[in-house]
């Protein structure tokens, strides 16, 4: 069918006969009217019609060599991360595994490379009798790493894997009952039948697109590049399809509803001026009754483990700039001010000047964090993109305050923004790389993760956190792979593509903006083509792509008609080629047209406040040689916000731009993170395959580089150790989970049930005689007397349980303010650890407090600023307080 269609319109497969080539790379080519990748071609028959013969390579074959593992309660807890079962299905289209004992790796070798037949049947069998035995004898099962799973928390055994219908998304396994093994005889022998390579699972996109929506009311784009024109029109049509009946934005074809960060990033890209009312409706949908912005997703029960809801403020400001609606700005001002005030009380770190919380939009734990990091650890991370968002939110609030003549507020938030900017440049800049680090992470002594984080890097350039030469250095040095810029670089081993090992078109667009601002023509051209390629071949704006092959199939979740992807594609024309920038009192033009796209182009019927503009532009480069309004030349390349009626703008570009350089690299994956243990005065760690050395850290500072996998520890004072594996190129893994060397002198625990009435719940696994409950009605304020033996710096954390939700969704992270004597020392968070898993205990974040010898009063209270996103359930079980002298 595809071959017939393409032949009928005269598309020839040989690239050598193509003319008018715009761009060529090692992987694909863009011509004026088509995109070519290997044997796949997409062609613009007109600005209103595209055809493509693209088929996902994943549809062409499925390997019979399977990797999978089992999971209790949807956690990665059977074997070490990356250690999987391997089984080869026979070529006859059916198979059955031997009985696999839970925790013992199956290695069933291949009898030769072959592919799965369609609708292959596989029966998997599991021996879980040891789990059942431990439940019966002890009441809990101990996993390979020492964690205890109590019988009353047992929800079932699931299977994870990388071939449909299996998934590697452990956090979501419990939501896939079809992946739960069954034990019909209750004898500890579980089984599950699977059908692999279902013909009905074949994923493909449409072969043709023809404009069917009325896009005439929107800006009409025309150029000498039919492929560009058609992709623009496709994106406008998908914009209309993304608007729900209630006049809010749908996040994607597969993602119903309004999501704070998705709509906000989309509004900033282009929806503020194209759909201002829908944008306002959507933003207001993400505001609660207390007039705070809603953090609707994130690790451990949303805010404050995740804090990037503040991108809402930047989107609200963009709407004001585009519309001049002062009433809207006043509404947004109050919401932003309230929300930042809560953040100031809960997530701002006075020591670094940075803001705590999960990476912006990268909210899938192990996709961008080490697996050992619990939700409380992720709360403590201080991330590049999230801090860029908070910086700009404070800038926006200050600008709004100045318009409203709230000078005290403006001064306050100018100062806060400056502090965040200073913190980013001090703590996250890696001079060796010439770009920022991903985040600070760890426990009592944090390390820098030197991975690049593309969205954060781009936002730092766009928002002016990285100025001048530093901004140019980021664009020139950040690694760019064959199909675009990956969310993070390098990649994390044994983690399937989604945020890891993936490209997101909306991130690519923000990177394009940053490159344009820094005047790097090479990066601008490359980014545009990396955005055009998937939209043309797939005939839709997909959510994400596999970095290794540029395919939409193979990431953990994907969607067509993705709002921020289509918004980004439109912004290529509006915000880059024509360089439109909405400002308080004007619409400015800072075009950037790569030489490869030189020529005449027009954008007609653009509405700007009370004016309608028809814009014509000719040439290339990023300097304007001539600018006229209604035939009258102007030396100011903008139109005032007071302009009314219909007007013509003509722009001639000067034909010059700094070519610039980019760091085009092959995709790269780091080594696995080591696992650190301590015995008989020696720190030891498992040898990592491919490691040539290990860097050992003590208290956040490098102690030694060694080729050994053990280290003699001398002395008995408190220290926190972590180790990083280095490969032959000197690229490091994530650090191991920090190991704290405790002893009776420098640490003590205080059982909370000794000071507060114990809770009457049947939960297991606590220490001492019991535990206490805190909620919105129970123990909202507790006072614990403590005695300190000597002056020093102490870390205070609490062992807790929160079974109100899973680790990856919902909104019931518990939060409490901590006061020592009469001084507030910070906030403890108790994120969700597993739905109904109330015997799953772990430690909160730790607060560092300087204490003098003698008696003190520790107060743990629920304050107004501690209201979480749920607003009703703010609950945890607290076991004991741990107080550790760290200095």
GROMACS .gro file of C-alpha atoms in nm, residues 298-302 304-306 356-358 365 369 371-382 440-444 446 797-800 802 807 813-814 827-833 841-847 882:
model
   54
  298UNK     CA    1   0.561   1.438   4.052
  299UNK     CA    2   0.746   1.190   4.269
  300UNK     CA    3   0.619   1.087   4.610
  301UNK     CA    4   0.287   1.268   4.607
  302UNK     CA    5   0.359   1.584   4.404
  304UNK     CA    6   0.697   1.967   4.750
  305UNK     CA    7   0.894   1.665   4.622
  306UNK     CA    8   0.827   1.822   4.281
  356UNK     CA    9   1.475   2.193   4.613
  357UNK     CA   10   1.262   1.954   4.413
  358UNK     CA   11   1.253   1.716   4.119
  365UNK     CA   12   1.240   0.881   3.918
  369UNK     CA   13   1.789   0.975   3.901
  371UNK     CA   14   1.761   0.399   4.154
  372UNK     CA   15   1.869   0.422   4.516
  373UNK     CA   16   1.717   0.768   4.550
  374UNK     CA   17   1.391   0.761   4.741
  375UNK     CA   18   1.125   1.033   4.702
  376UNK     CA   19   1.266   1.216   5.005
  377UNK     CA   20   1.609   1.216   4.838
  378UNK     CA   21   1.458   1.358   4.520
  379UNK     CA   22   1.298   1.636   4.723
  380UNK     CA   23   1.646   1.723   4.850
  381UNK     CA   24   1.798   1.738   4.500
  382UNK     CA   25   1.860   2.086   4.362
  440UNK     CA   26   2.312   1.844   4.334
  441UNK     CA   27   2.219   1.512   4.493
  442UNK     CA   28   2.300   1.293   4.789
  443UNK     CA   29   2.219   1.306   5.158
  444UNK     CA   30   2.404   1.509   5.422
  446UNK     CA   31   2.575   1.652   4.822
  797UNK     CA   32   1.559   1.309   6.018
  798UNK     CA   33   1.263   1.086   6.097
  799UNK     CA   34   1.182   0.726   6.009
  800UNK     CA   35   0.833   0.727   5.866
  802UNK     CA   36   0.325   0.697   5.410
  807UNK     CA   37   0.576   0.671   4.460
  813UNK     CA   38   0.311   1.401   5.039
  814UNK     CA   39   0.307   1.486   5.411
  827UNK     CA   40   1.078   2.145   5.670
  828UNK     CA   41   1.064   1.765   5.683
  829UNK     CA   42   0.879   1.589   5.402
  830UNK     CA   43   0.730   1.242   5.419
  831UNK     CA   44   0.654   1.143   5.059
  832UNK     CA   45   0.436   0.849   4.960
  833UNK     CA   46   0.622   0.516   4.957
  841UNK     CA   47   0.944   0.248   5.633
  842UNK     CA   48   1.214   0.490   5.524
  843UNK     CA   49   1.376   0.815   5.631
  844UNK     CA   50   1.262   1.166   5.555
  845UNK     CA   51   1.500   1.431   5.429
  846UNK     CA   52   1.747   1.550   5.691
  847UNK     CA   53   1.775   1.897   5.841
  882UNK     CA   54   1.743   1.021   6.434
   0.00000   0.00000   0.00000
